[in-house]
mmCIF file of C-alpha atoms in Angstrom:
data_model
loop_
_atom_site.group_PDB
_atom_site.id
_atom_site.type_symbol
_atom_site.label_atom_id
_atom_site.label_comp_id
_atom_site.label_asym_id
_atom_site.label_seq_id
_atom_site.Cartn_x
_atom_site.Cartn_y
_atom_site.Cartn_z
ATOM 1 C CA MET A 105 48.430 -26.169 2.885
ATOM 2 C CA CYS A 106 48.151 -23.982 -0.140
ATOM 3 C CA THR A 107 51.411 -22.228 -0.861
ATOM 4 C CA THR A 108 49.758 -19.764 -3.230
ATOM 5 C CA CYS A 109 47.723 -17.970 -0.569
ATOM 6 C CA GLY A 110 48.428 -20.128 2.486
ATOM 7 C CA CYS A 111 44.795 -20.923 3.049
ATOM 8 C CA GLY A 112 43.783 -24.131 4.743
ATOM 9 C CA THR A 113 41.653 -25.279 7.639
ATOM 10 C CA ASP A 114 44.252 -26.649 10.013
ATOM 11 C CA HIS A 115 45.741 -24.870 12.996
ATOM 12 C CA VAL A 116 42.656 -22.959 14.099
ATOM 13 C CA HIS A 117 42.936 -21.191 17.446
ATOM 14 C CA ILE A 118 39.948 -20.094 19.510
ATOM 15 C CA ASP A 119 40.842 -17.583 22.206
ATOM 16 C CA GLY A 120 44.423 -18.714 21.836
ATOM 17 C CA VAL A 121 43.769 -22.437 22.297
ATOM 18 C CA GLY A 122 44.823 -24.596 19.383
ATOM 19 C CA LEU A 123 42.097 -26.921 18.150
ATOM 20 C CA ALA A 124 41.605 -29.449 15.425
ATOM 21 C CA LEU A 125 38.693 -31.540 14.315
ATOM 22 C CA SER A 126 38.955 -35.137 15.467
ATOM 23 C CA ARG A 127 39.059 -36.484 11.962
ATOM 24 C CA GLY A 128 42.016 -38.298 10.583
ATOM 25 C CA ALA A 129 43.459 -37.102 7.341
ATOM 26 C CA HIS A 130 41.512 -39.853 5.622
ATOM 27 C CA ALA A 131 38.097 -39.569 7.262
ATOM 28 C CA PRO A 132 35.336 -37.584 5.614
ATOM 29 C CA LEU A 133 33.595 -34.843 7.539
ATOM 30 C CA THR A 134 30.253 -36.167 8.701
ATOM 31 C CA GLY A 135 29.089 -33.274 10.851
ATOM 32 C CA THR A 136 29.538 -35.278 14.056
ATOM 33 C CA GLU A 137 33.208 -34.510 14.683
ATOM 34 C CA GLN A 138 34.527 -33.388 18.049
ATOM 35 C CA PHE A 139 37.312 -30.897 18.640
ATOM 36 C CA VAL A 140 40.553 -31.992 20.278
ATOM 37 C CA PRO A 141 43.802 -30.168 20.988
ATOM 38 C CA ALA A 142 45.679 -29.761 17.775
ATOM 39 C CA ALA A 143 48.330 -32.366 17.071
ATOM 40 C CA PRO A 144 50.019 -33.449 13.884
ATOM 41 C CA LEU A 145 48.029 -36.131 12.124
ATOM 42 C CA PRO A 146 50.157 -39.170 11.316
ATOM 43 C CA VAL A 147 50.026 -40.047 7.678
ATOM 44 C CA THR A 148 51.793 -43.036 6.229
ATOM 45 C CA ALA A 149 51.554 -44.607 2.840
ATOM 46 C CA GLU A 150 50.222 -47.743 4.491
ATOM 47 C CA GLU A 151 47.412 -45.842 6.231
ATOM 48 C CA ALA A 152 46.618 -44.082 3.028
ATOM 49 C CA GLY A 153 46.347 -47.412 1.282
ATOM 50 C CA ILE A 154 48.824 -46.718 -1.452
ATOM 51 C CA GLY A 155 51.723 -48.849 -2.532
ATOM 52 C CA ALA A 156 55.301 -47.811 -2.011
ATOM 53 C CA ALA A 157 55.681 -46.979 -5.647
ATOM 54 C CA GLY A 158 52.484 -44.938 -5.788
ATOM 55 C CA VAL A 159 52.251 -45.547 -9.504
ATOM 56 C CA HIS A 160 48.849 -45.364 -11.154
ATOM 57 C CA ALA A 161 47.791 -46.950 -14.389
ATOM 58 C CA HIS A 162 45.023 -44.917 -15.982
ATOM 59 C CA GLY A 163 42.374 -46.486 -18.138
ATOM 60 C CA THR A 164 43.415 -50.064 -17.463
ATOM 61 C CA SER A 165 40.962 -52.909 -17.669
ATOM 62 C CA ALA A 166 40.913 -53.072 -13.875
ATOM 63 C CA ALA A 167 39.615 -49.518 -13.660
ATOM 64 C CA ARG A 168 36.065 -49.030 -12.487
ATOM 65 C CA ILE A 169 33.904 -45.962 -12.222
ATOM 66 C CA VAL A 170 32.151 -45.281 -8.926
ATOM 67 C CA GLN A 171 29.290 -42.799 -8.927
ATOM 68 C CA VAL A 172 29.675 -40.272 -6.096
ATOM 69 C CA GLU A 173 27.483 -37.183 -6.688
ATOM 70 C CA ARG A 174 28.457 -35.454 -3.454
ATOM 71 C CA ASP A 175 28.493 -31.725 -2.860
ATOM 72 C CA LEU A 176 31.882 -30.298 -1.868
ATOM 73 C CA LEU A 177 30.295 -28.064 0.758
ATOM 74 C CA ALA A 178 28.030 -30.736 2.262
ATOM 75 C CA ALA A 179 30.112 -31.153 5.422
ATOM 76 C CA ASN A 180 30.321 -27.414 6.094
ATOM 77 C CA ASP A 181 26.633 -27.060 5.362
ATOM 78 C CA SER A 182 25.706 -29.784 7.852
ATOM 79 C CA TRP A 183 27.575 -27.883 10.570
ATOM 80 C CA ALA A 184 25.902 -24.662 9.454
ATOM 81 C CA ALA A 185 22.495 -26.342 9.767
ATOM 82 C CA LYS A 186 23.324 -27.344 13.323
ATOM 83 C CA ASN A 187 24.421 -23.798 14.155
ATOM 84 C CA ARG A 188 21.175 -22.530 12.661
ATOM 85 C CA GLN A 189 19.189 -24.923 14.873
ATOM 86 C CA ARG A 190 21.007 -23.594 17.936
ATOM 87 C CA PHE A 191 20.177 -20.016 16.947
ATOM 88 C CA ALA A 192 16.537 -20.925 16.369
ATOM 89 C CA ALA A 193 16.272 -22.726 19.712
ATOM 90 C CA SER A 194 17.603 -19.672 21.565
ATOM 91 C CA ARG A 195 15.793 -17.143 19.324
ATOM 92 C CA THR A 196 19.171 -15.611 18.455
ATOM 93 C CA LEU A 197 19.649 -13.464 15.361
ATOM 94 C CA CYS A 198 23.012 -14.283 13.792
ATOM 95 C CA LEU A 199 24.549 -11.860 11.290
ATOM 96 C CA ASN A 200 27.721 -12.656 9.338
ATOM 97 C CA LEU A 201 29.653 -9.447 8.610
ATOM 98 C CA VAL A 202 31.857 -9.675 5.534
ATOM 99 C CA SER A 203 34.093 -7.147 3.817
ATOM 100 C CA SER A 204 37.595 -6.485 2.621
ATOM 101 C CA PRO A 205 40.206 -5.600 5.268
ATOM 102 C CA GLY A 206 40.004 -2.004 6.451
ATOM 103 C CA SER A 207 36.345 -1.300 5.676
ATOM 104 C CA GLY A 208 35.714 -0.481 9.324
ATOM 105 C CA LYS A 209 33.945 -3.684 10.387
ATOM 106 C CA THR A 210 35.271 -3.671 13.934
ATOM 107 C CA SER A 211 34.633 0.029 14.526
ATOM 108 C CA LEU A 212 31.134 -0.441 13.179
ATOM 109 C CA LEU A 213 30.632 -3.415 15.481
ATOM 110 C CA VAL A 214 31.910 -1.570 18.550
ATOM 111 C CA ARG A 215 29.379 1.199 17.985
ATOM 112 C CA THR A 216 26.617 -1.272 17.134
ATOM 113 C CA VAL A 217 27.033 -3.553 20.145
ATOM 114 C CA SER A 218 27.363 -0.540 22.432
ATOM 115 C CA ALA A 219 23.989 0.699 21.201
ATOM 116 C CA LEU A 220 22.303 -2.709 21.387
ATOM 117 C CA ALA A 221 23.685 -4.100 24.625
ATOM 118 C CA ALA A 222 21.375 -2.075 26.856
ATOM 119 C CA SER A 223 18.257 -3.594 25.304
ATOM 120 C CA ARG A 224 19.169 -7.198 24.451
ATOM 121 C CA PRO A 225 21.903 -9.841 24.861
ATOM 122 C CA VAL A 226 24.710 -9.313 22.356
ATOM 123 C CA ALA A 227 27.865 -11.285 21.589
ATOM 124 C CA VAL A 228 30.532 -11.317 18.907
ATOM 125 C CA VAL A 229 32.626 -13.997 17.219
ATOM 126 C CA GLU A 230 35.738 -12.394 15.752
ATOM 127 C CA GLY A 231 37.565 -14.060 12.877
ATOM 128 C CA ASP A 232 41.129 -13.057 12.021
ATOM 129 C CA GLN A 233 44.209 -14.881 10.882
ATOM 130 C CA GLN A 234 46.194 -13.624 13.862
ATOM 131 C CA THR A 235 45.902 -11.563 17.102
ATOM 132 C CA SER A 236 43.053 -11.062 19.568
ATOM 133 C CA ASN A 237 42.974 -7.295 18.935
ATOM 134 C CA ASP A 238 39.422 -7.247 17.598
ATOM 135 C CA ALA A 239 37.941 -9.373 20.391
ATOM 136 C CA ASP A 240 39.755 -7.150 22.886
ATOM 137 C CA ARG A 241 38.114 -4.065 21.348
ATOM 138 C CA ILE A 242 34.673 -5.674 21.647
ATOM 139 C CA ARG A 243 35.267 -6.856 25.227
ATOM 140 C CA ALA A 244 36.264 -3.300 26.183
ATOM 141 C CA THR A 245 32.603 -2.369 25.614
ATOM 142 C CA GLY A 246 31.506 -5.034 28.118
ATOM 143 C CA VAL A 247 30.135 -7.345 25.417
ATOM 144 C CA ALA A 248 31.212 -11.005 25.290
ATOM 145 C CA ALA A 249 33.509 -11.899 22.399
ATOM 146 C CA VAL A 250 35.355 -14.998 21.214
ATOM 147 C CA GLN A 251 38.355 -14.673 18.961
ATOM 148 C CA VAL A 252 38.854 -17.328 16.277
ATOM 149 C CA ASN A 253 42.303 -17.260 14.714
ATOM 150 C CA THR A 254 42.287 -19.122 11.446
ATOM 151 C CA GLY A 255 46.077 -19.221 11.144
ATOM 152 C CA LYS A 256 46.590 -19.099 7.414
ATOM 153 C CA GLY A 257 42.915 -19.760 6.643
ATOM 154 C CA CYS A 258 41.209 -17.024 4.650
ATOM 155 C CA HIS A 259 37.621 -17.468 5.897
ATOM 156 C CA LEU A 260 35.572 -18.854 8.773
ATOM 157 C CA GLU A 261 33.891 -22.239 8.382
ATOM 158 C CA ALA A 262 30.821 -23.480 10.196
ATOM 159 C CA PRO A 263 32.617 -25.888 12.602
ATOM 160 C CA MET A 264 34.764 -22.998 13.895
ATOM 161 C CA VAL A 265 31.635 -21.023 14.716
ATOM 162 C CA SER A 266 30.101 -24.063 16.420
ATOM 163 C CA ARG A 267 33.128 -24.309 18.690
ATOM 164 C CA ALA A 268 33.100 -20.577 19.383
ATOM 165 C CA LEU A 269 29.417 -20.769 20.385
ATOM 166 C CA ASP A 270 30.347 -23.218 23.152
ATOM 167 C CA ARG A 271 32.372 -20.452 24.786
ATOM 168 C CA LEU A 272 29.681 -17.798 24.733
ATOM 169 C CA PRO A 273 27.049 -17.239 27.444
ATOM 170 C CA ALA A 274 23.391 -18.086 26.808
ATOM 171 C CA MET A 275 21.806 -15.211 24.919
ATOM 172 C CA ALA A 276 18.111 -15.979 24.402
ATOM 173 C CA GLY A 277 16.484 -13.359 22.231
ATOM 174 C CA GLY A 278 19.841 -11.779 21.497
ATOM 175 C CA VAL A 279 22.006 -10.893 18.522
ATOM 176 C CA LEU A 280 25.235 -12.676 17.608
ATOM 177 C CA PHE A 281 27.560 -10.900 15.203
ATOM 178 C CA ILE A 282 30.215 -12.889 13.362
ATOM 179 C CA GLU A 283 32.993 -10.713 12.011
ATOM 180 C CA ASN A 284 34.448 -12.820 9.224
ATOM 181 C CA VAL A 285 38.067 -12.681 8.091
ATOM 182 C CA GLY A 286 38.601 -9.551 5.994
ATOM 183 C CA ASN A 287 38.280 -11.004 2.503
ATOM 184 C CA LEU A 288 35.750 -10.288 -0.233
ATOM 185 C CA VAL A 289 36.119 -13.659 -1.959
ATOM 186 C CA CYS A 290 36.228 -16.817 0.137
ATOM 187 C CA PRO A 291 33.681 -16.091 2.923
ATOM 188 C CA ALA A 292 30.944 -15.793 0.281
ATOM 189 C CA LEU A 293 30.918 -19.545 -0.212
ATOM 190 C CA PHE A 294 30.748 -20.728 3.391
ATOM 191 C CA ASP A 295 27.431 -20.791 5.225
ATOM 192 C CA LEU A 296 28.005 -20.364 8.954
ATOM 193 C CA GLY A 297 24.352 -20.760 9.937
ATOM 194 C CA GLU A 298 23.681 -17.010 9.886
ATOM 195 C CA ALA A 299 20.324 -15.402 9.147
ATOM 196 C CA ALA A 300 22.011 -13.021 6.722
ATOM 197 C CA LYS A 301 25.368 -11.922 5.421
ATOM 198 C CA VAL A 302 25.931 -8.193 5.765
ATOM 199 C CA ALA A 303 28.542 -6.812 3.348
ATOM 200 C CA ILE A 304 30.366 -3.659 4.371
ATOM 201 C CA LEU A 305 31.939 -1.439 1.748
ATOM 202 C CA SER A 306 33.633 1.800 2.710
ATOM 203 C CA VAL A 307 33.676 4.914 0.564
ATOM 204 C CA THR A 308 37.483 4.865 0.482
ATOM 205 C CA GLU A 309 37.195 1.806 -1.772
ATOM 206 C CA GLY A 310 36.045 1.745 -5.418
ATOM 207 C CA GLU A 311 32.460 2.080 -6.633
ATOM 208 C CA ASP A 312 33.031 -0.944 -8.872
ATOM 209 C CA LYS A 313 33.926 -3.320 -6.042
ATOM 210 C CA PRO A 314 30.537 -5.101 -6.245
ATOM 211 C CA LEU A 315 31.276 -5.827 -9.912
ATOM 212 C CA LYS A 316 34.805 -7.012 -9.152
ATOM 213 C CA TYR A 317 33.643 -9.289 -6.323
ATOM 214 C CA PRO A 318 30.103 -10.230 -7.361
ATOM 215 C CA ASP A 319 29.867 -13.452 -5.326
ATOM 216 C CA MET A 320 30.036 -11.633 -2.023
ATOM 217 C CA PHE A 321 27.531 -8.929 -2.893
ATOM 218 C CA ARG A 322 25.233 -11.540 -4.325
ATOM 219 C CA ALA A 323 25.430 -13.606 -1.119
ATOM 220 C CA ALA A 324 24.659 -10.576 1.060
ATOM 221 C CA LYS A 325 21.192 -9.440 2.091
ATOM 222 C CA LEU A 326 22.302 -5.987 3.216
ATOM 223 C CA MET A 327 25.158 -3.705 2.192
ATOM 224 C CA LEU A 328 26.376 -1.090 4.635
ATOM 225 C CA VAL A 329 28.205 1.757 2.905
ATOM 226 C CA ASN A 330 30.544 2.876 5.690
ATOM 227 C CA LYS A 331 32.664 5.980 6.350
ATOM 228 C CA VAL A 332 30.153 8.310 4.669
ATOM 229 C CA ASP A 333 31.486 11.131 6.874
ATOM 230 C CA LEU A 334 34.477 11.147 4.493
ATOM 231 C CA LEU A 335 32.368 11.737 1.350
ATOM 232 C CA PRO A 336 33.038 15.517 1.212
ATOM 233 C CA TYR A 337 36.738 14.743 0.763
ATOM 234 C CA LEU A 338 36.382 12.024 -1.856
ATOM 235 C CA ASP A 339 35.186 11.556 -5.440
ATOM 236 C CA PHE A 340 33.284 8.417 -4.446
ATOM 237 C CA ASP A 341 29.868 8.193 -6.163
ATOM 238 C CA VAL A 342 27.573 6.408 -3.678
ATOM 239 C CA ALA A 343 24.674 6.144 -6.122
ATOM 240 C CA LEU A 344 26.930 4.478 -8.704
ATOM 241 C CA CYS A 345 28.248 2.061 -6.076
ATOM 242 C CA GLU A 346 24.701 1.126 -5.076
ATOM 243 C CA ALA A 347 23.660 0.707 -8.703
ATOM 244 C CA ASN A 348 26.637 -1.600 -9.289
ATOM 245 C CA ALA A 349 25.730 -3.659 -6.228
ATOM 246 C CA ARG A 350 22.153 -4.045 -7.434
ATOM 247 C CA LYS A 351 23.406 -5.259 -10.808
ATOM 248 C CA VAL A 352 24.760 -8.364 -9.096
ATOM 249 C CA ASN A 353 21.965 -8.523 -6.510
ATOM 250 C CA PRO A 354 18.734 -6.725 -7.437
ATOM 251 C CA ASP A 355 17.219 -7.479 -4.004
ATOM 252 C CA LEU A 356 20.150 -6.060 -2.008
ATOM 253 C CA GLU A 357 19.197 -3.600 0.730
ATOM 254 C CA VAL A 358 21.562 -0.668 1.295
ATOM 255 C CA ILE A 359 22.125 1.602 4.292
ATOM 256 C CA ARG A 360 24.683 4.430 4.374
ATOM 257 C CA VAL A 361 26.461 4.693 7.713
ATOM 258 C CA SER A 362 29.414 6.210 9.506
ATOM 259 C CA ALA A 363 30.822 4.204 12.388
ATOM 260 C CA ARG A 364 32.701 7.340 13.455
ATOM 261 C CA THR A 365 29.823 9.836 13.625
ATOM 262 C CA GLY A 366 26.886 7.453 14.017
ATOM 263 C CA GLU A 367 25.190 8.719 10.854
ATOM 264 C CA GLY A 368 22.741 6.131 9.521
ATOM 265 C CA PHE A 369 22.836 4.060 12.698
ATOM 266 C CA ASP A 370 19.142 4.600 13.424
ATOM 267 C CA ASP A 371 18.383 2.833 10.128
ATOM 268 C CA TRP A 372 20.952 0.081 10.753
ATOM 269 C CA LEU A 373 19.671 -0.598 14.282
ATOM 270 C CA ALA A 374 16.081 -0.590 13.007
ATOM 271 C CA TRP A 375 17.088 -3.118 10.322
ATOM 272 C CA ILE A 376 18.539 -5.370 13.050
ATOM 273 C CA ALA A 377 15.391 -5.008 15.148
ATOM 274 C CA ARG A 378 13.217 -6.013 12.188
ATOM 275 C CA ALA A 379 15.465 -8.990 11.389
ATOM 276 C CA ALA A 380 15.359 -10.111 15.031
ATOM 277 C CA ALA A 381 11.579 -9.784 15.307
ATOM 278 C CA MET B 89 41.112 -18.249 -2.411
ATOM 279 C CA HIS B 90 39.041 -20.969 -0.803
ATOM 280 C CA GLU B 91 40.276 -23.612 -3.246
ATOM 281 C CA MET B 92 42.359 -25.340 -0.555
ATOM 282 C CA SER B 93 39.244 -25.997 1.531
ATOM 283 C CA LEU B 94 37.472 -27.334 -1.541
ATOM 284 C CA ALA B 95 40.465 -29.508 -2.458
ATOM 285 C CA GLU B 96 40.469 -30.974 1.057
ATOM 286 C CA SER B 97 36.764 -31.743 0.692
ATOM 287 C CA ILE B 98 37.420 -33.478 -2.623
ATOM 288 C CA VAL B 99 40.162 -35.615 -1.094
ATOM 289 C CA GLN B 100 37.908 -36.573 1.836
ATOM 290 C CA ILE B 101 35.049 -37.537 -0.454
ATOM 291 C CA VAL B 102 37.368 -39.512 -2.734
ATOM 292 C CA GLU B 103 38.990 -41.368 0.170
ATOM 293 C CA ASP B 104 35.620 -42.144 1.714
ATOM 294 C CA THR B 105 34.292 -43.497 -1.575
ATOM 295 C CA ALA B 106 37.440 -45.486 -2.376
ATOM 296 C CA ARG B 107 37.374 -47.099 1.077
ATOM 297 C CA GLN B 108 33.708 -48.060 0.731
ATOM 298 C CA HIS B 109 34.485 -49.770 -2.553
ATOM 299 C CA GLY B 110 37.729 -51.390 -1.507
ATOM 300 C CA GLY B 111 39.780 -49.196 -3.804
ATOM 301 C CA THR B 112 43.398 -48.520 -3.000
ATOM 302 C CA ARG B 113 44.233 -46.261 -5.906
ATOM 303 C CA VAL B 114 42.248 -43.613 -7.703
ATOM 304 C CA ALA B 115 43.063 -42.976 -11.349
ATOM 305 C CA SER B 116 40.810 -40.006 -11.938
ATOM 306 C CA VAL B 117 38.210 -37.827 -10.314
ATOM 307 C CA ARG B 118 35.409 -36.158 -12.253
ATOM 308 C CA LEU B 119 34.151 -32.891 -10.814
ATOM 309 C CA GLU B 120 31.332 -30.578 -11.691
ATOM 310 C CA ILE B 121 32.342 -26.961 -11.065
ATOM 311 C CA GLY B 122 29.847 -24.467 -12.443
ATOM 312 C CA GLN B 123 31.114 -21.371 -14.219
ATOM 313 C CA LEU B 124 29.425 -19.182 -11.601
ATOM 314 C CA ALA B 125 30.735 -21.186 -8.629
ATOM 315 C CA GLY B 126 33.539 -18.707 -7.963
ATOM 316 C CA VAL B 127 36.313 -21.281 -8.273
ATOM 317 C CA GLU B 128 39.652 -20.714 -9.978
ATOM 318 C CA LEU B 129 40.310 -24.043 -11.686
ATOM 319 C CA ASP B 130 44.101 -23.683 -11.903
ATOM 320 C CA ALA B 131 44.210 -22.936 -8.181
ATOM 321 C CA LEU B 132 41.931 -25.900 -7.470
ATOM 322 C CA ARG B 133 44.190 -28.240 -9.454
ATOM 323 C CA PHE B 134 47.241 -26.915 -7.650
ATOM 324 C CA CYS B 135 45.579 -27.323 -4.248
ATOM 325 C CA PHE B 136 44.266 -30.804 -5.088
ATOM 326 C CA GLU B 137 47.765 -31.950 -5.897
ATOM 327 C CA ALA B 138 48.966 -30.680 -2.508
ATOM 328 C CA ALA B 139 45.977 -31.967 -0.527
ATOM 329 C CA SER B 140 45.999 -35.409 -2.127
ATOM 330 C CA ARG B 141 49.659 -36.110 -1.438
ATOM 331 C CA GLU B 142 50.107 -39.378 0.463
ATOM 332 C CA THR B 143 46.445 -40.310 0.043
ATOM 333 C CA VAL B 144 44.665 -42.744 -2.278
ATOM 334 C CA ALA B 145 43.929 -39.750 -4.479
ATOM 335 C CA ALA B 146 47.608 -38.906 -5.002
ATOM 336 C CA GLY B 147 48.383 -38.592 -8.676
ATOM 337 C CA ALA B 148 44.747 -38.832 -9.754
ATOM 338 C CA THR B 149 43.847 -36.746 -12.766
ATOM 339 C CA LEU B 150 41.065 -34.197 -12.383
ATOM 340 C CA ALA B 151 38.417 -34.082 -15.080
ATOM 341 C CA ILE B 152 36.297 -30.978 -14.609
ATOM 342 C CA ASP B 153 32.871 -30.443 -16.173
ATOM 343 C CA GLN B 154 31.902 -26.771 -16.250
ATOM 344 C CA PRO B 155 28.164 -26.228 -16.578
ATOM 345 C CA PRO B 156 27.534 -22.726 -17.971
ATOM 346 C CA GLY B 157 25.866 -19.993 -15.961
ATOM 347 C CA GLN B 158 22.098 -20.064 -16.441
ATOM 348 C CA ALA B 159 19.616 -17.486 -15.233
ATOM 349 C CA TRP B 160 15.918 -16.769 -15.473
ATOM 350 C CA CYS B 161 15.361 -13.271 -16.838
ATOM 351 C CA MET B 162 12.241 -11.819 -15.263
ATOM 352 C CA PRO B 163 11.519 -9.143 -17.909
ATOM 353 C CA CYS B 164 12.064 -11.653 -20.770
ATOM 354 C CA GLY B 165 10.340 -14.486 -18.938
ATOM 355 C CA GLY B 166 12.927 -16.912 -20.245
ATOM 356 C CA SER B 167 16.164 -18.717 -19.483
ATOM 357 C CA VAL B 168 19.428 -17.125 -20.632
ATOM 358 C CA THR B 169 23.135 -17.948 -20.443
ATOM 359 C CA VAL B 170 25.377 -15.599 -18.426
ATOM 360 C CA GLY B 171 29.151 -15.585 -18.050
ATOM 361 C CA SER B 172 29.312 -13.935 -14.635
ATOM 362 C CA LEU B 173 27.094 -12.823 -11.782
ATOM 363 C CA ALA B 174 27.542 -9.212 -12.883
ATOM 364 C CA ASP B 175 26.364 -9.843 -16.455
ATOM 365 C CA PRO B 176 23.061 -8.404 -17.712
ATOM 366 C CA CYS B 177 20.537 -10.409 -19.715
ATOM 367 C CA PRO B 178 22.104 -10.829 -23.192
ATOM 368 C CA ASP B 179 18.685 -10.214 -24.782
ATOM 369 C CA CYS B 180 17.159 -7.253 -22.910
ATOM 370 C CA GLY B 181 20.038 -5.890 -20.801
ATOM 371 C CA SER B 182 18.181 -6.253 -17.506
ATOM 372 C CA HIS B 183 19.935 -7.246 -14.290
ATOM 373 C CA GLN B 184 16.722 -8.756 -12.895
ATOM 374 C CA LEU B 185 18.159 -12.244 -13.181
ATOM 375 C CA GLN B 186 17.599 -15.289 -11.002
ATOM 376 C CA VAL B 187 20.547 -17.685 -11.260
ATOM 377 C CA THR B 188 19.328 -21.211 -12.026
ATOM 378 C CA GLY B 189 22.526 -23.035 -12.965
ATOM 379 C CA GLY B 190 26.310 -22.832 -13.031
ATOM 380 C CA THR B 191 26.920 -22.814 -9.272
ATOM 381 C CA GLU B 192 27.493 -26.585 -8.991
ATOM 382 C CA LEU B 193 30.327 -27.799 -6.751
ATOM 383 C CA ARG B 194 30.381 -31.566 -6.595
ATOM 384 C CA VAL B 195 32.268 -34.790 -7.121
ATOM 385 C CA ARG B 196 30.475 -36.682 -9.917
ATOM 386 C CA ASP B 197 32.399 -39.952 -9.923
ATOM 387 C CA ILE B 198 35.807 -41.468 -9.425
ATOM 388 C CA GLU B 199 37.739 -44.038 -11.408
ATOM 389 C CA LEU B 200 39.390 -46.673 -9.258
ATOM 390 C CA GLY B 201 42.600 -47.864 -10.841
#
């Protein structure tokens, strides 16, 4: 566990049930793991194959170089590929919503799923470090939601989404929204099997946020500029914000919305319909 | 701050490789972490030390190659070097850049000790 930010992949809870991947501390992820109830993984020096002294001699004659050439994200990506196959088989559009905390992701989702649910199957996977508050807000609209609590983890990873999918009803031809952990850094790197990442930036933040966090805005296909109903009270320059975002991602699409008033939602819902077609 | 997840991946790959080759100790691990990969190297080193504790990778030194950011500039029609994803083309100032290198995240090789 990282003591700088506390991030790590252990101790994931899905709808309150603790789960862990069935890999030992020493087994590589292969993409075929099963989930089991979380339990401490026994680790001994003997299992780990190290001597009691644990002393290493660098550059000795006994040293040998072993070529590896393996991608650090290969295991996550293999799970993401499997999620993507599931979405393709059920003709489900999966969108991964990413933003900093407080951009209005959940409010935007509540309004979005309420508008969509009458015409097609909709479900939500909610990612947060703690609480089921967000899933509860979605369920209050009548839409199915699964809450993934990452504990101290700062982003969702593809195996967590795979497990969450097992708890959702069949939704052929539907739309699955994944609300990632509020964080503009880490979720950029982890493919969950989505069709697109949708970055949300609210006008109470800074216009230069896309320049400060370029990885996320580069990974996104669409940016929703939220809370535009507040623009009359702010100095926020939307055009400058959009120009900054296109500096890091010239192909980025942008829609201005307000989850509170519904402004821009016709465009946002039309974007979803096109993506799902 | 996803460096802990990456450090855990490194440890898994190293342990897997060491086991396949009958290694019981790993002296060093050589990584390739591109300059545009979005990884804080100090944080990665810190996390690797924590994640590798009580494994064959414990105490291994990390050697990190950092390929520079490379992009194809569409207006220039040529390859340029960029320091970040927000940088313009150093020649023409355009942001119409297609990243072609510098996002590598991989374990190159390990030295069994």
